[in-house]
Coordinates of C-alpha atoms in Angstrom, one line a residue:
X25 CA 102.4 122.4 112.2
X26 CA 102.8 123.3 115.9
X27 CA 106.3 121.9 115.9
X28 CA 107.4 124.4 113.2
X29 CA 106.9 122.1 110.2
X30 CA 106.2 124.5 107.4
X31 CA 104.9 121.8 105.0
X32 CA 101.5 121.9 106.7
X33 CA 99.3 124.9 106.7
X34 CA 95.7 125.6 107.6
X35 CA 94.7 125.5 104.0
X36 CA 96.0 122.1 103.1
X37 CA 94.8 120.7 106.4
X38 CA 91.3 122.1 105.9
X39 CA 91.2 120.9 102.3
X40 CA 92.2 117.4 103.4
X41 CA 89.5 117.4 106.1
X42 CA 86.9 118.4 103.5
X43 CA 87.9 115.5 101.3
X44 CA 87.8 113.0 104.2
X45 CA 84.5 114.3 105.4
X46 CA 83.0 113.9 101.9
X47 CA 84.3 110.3 101.9
X48 CA 82.7 109.5 105.2
X49 CA 79.4 111.1 104.1
X50 CA 79.4 109.2 100.8
X51 CA 79.9 105.9 102.7
X52 CA 77.1 106.7 105.1
X53 CA 74.8 107.4 102.1
X54 CA 75.4 103.9 100.9
X55 CA 73.3 102.7 103.8
X56 CA 73.3 99.1 105.2
X57 CA 75.0 96.3 103.3
X58 CA 76.5 98.2 100.3
X59 CA 78.2 96.3 97.6
X60 CA 82.0 96.1 97.5
X61 CA 82.0 97.9 94.1
X62 CA 80.0 100.9 95.7
X63 CA 82.5 101.2 98.6
X64 CA 85.5 101.0 96.3
X65 CA 84.1 103.7 94.1
X66 CA 84.4 106.1 97.0
X67 CA 87.8 104.8 98.0
X68 CA 89.0 105.5 94.5
X69 CA 87.4 109.0 94.6
X70 CA 89.0 109.9 98.0
X71 CA 92.5 108.6 97.0
X72 CA 92.4 110.6 93.7
X73 CA 91.3 113.7 95.5
X74 CA 94.1 113.4 98.0
X75 CA 96.5 112.8 95.1
X76 CA 95.4 116.1 93.7
X77 CA 95.7 117.9 97.0
X78 CA 99.2 116.5 97.6
X79 CA 100.4 117.6 94.1
X80 CA 98.8 121.1 94.5
X81 CA 100.4 121.5 98.0
X82 CA 104.0 120.6 97.2
X83 CA 103.7 116.9 98.2
X84 CA 103.0 117.5 101.8
X85 CA 102.1 113.9 102.5
X86 CA 105.1 111.9 103.8
X87 CA 105.4 108.5 105.3
X88 CA 103.6 109.1 108.6
X89 CA 100.8 111.0 106.9
X90 CA 100.5 108.3 104.2
X91 CA 100.2 105.6 106.8
X92 CA 97.6 107.5 108.8
X93 CA 95.5 108.3 105.7
X94 CA 95.6 104.8 104.5
X95 CA 94.5 103.4 107.8
X96 CA 91.7 106.0 108.0
X97 CA 90.4 105.2 104.5
X98 CA 90.6 101.4 105.1
X99 CA 88.9 101.5 108.5
X100 CA 86.1 103.6 107.2
X101 CA 85.6 101.2 104.3
X102 CA 85.6 98.3 106.7
X103 CA 83.0 100.0 108.9
X104 CA 80.9 100.5 105.8
X105 CA 81.0 96.8 105.2
X106 CA 84.1 96.1 102.9
X107 CA 85.8 93.5 105.1
X108 CA 89.3 93.9 103.7
X109 CA 92.5 94.5 105.5
X110 CA 94.8 95.0 102.6
X111 CA 95.9 98.4 101.3
X112 CA 92.9 99.2 99.1
X113 CA 94.3 102.7 98.3
X114 CA 97.3 101.3 96.5
X115 CA 95.9 101.0 92.9
X116 CA 95.3 104.8 92.8
X117 CA 97.6 106.3 95.4
X118 CA 100.5 108.5 94.3
X119 CA 101.5 109.8 97.8

């Protein structure tokens, strides 16, 4: 945004932050040793929410953003206990 890229604006950045914060909070609420199914439920939720934001905001997610979002979602799931290094966002991701 600072470099003059008009595709990003405070509203879509704030909306994305809220979705990611909710994802992290939901993973935390799972506690210690959650089941894979429980973690993947929240992975699916966050990916679908980002799909909706992306569509609503003129497809602002491009290659670099996609890679960073995928890495963030995967790493958070791994910290929660998933133990997977494949792209777990792919089944639902439209961005």
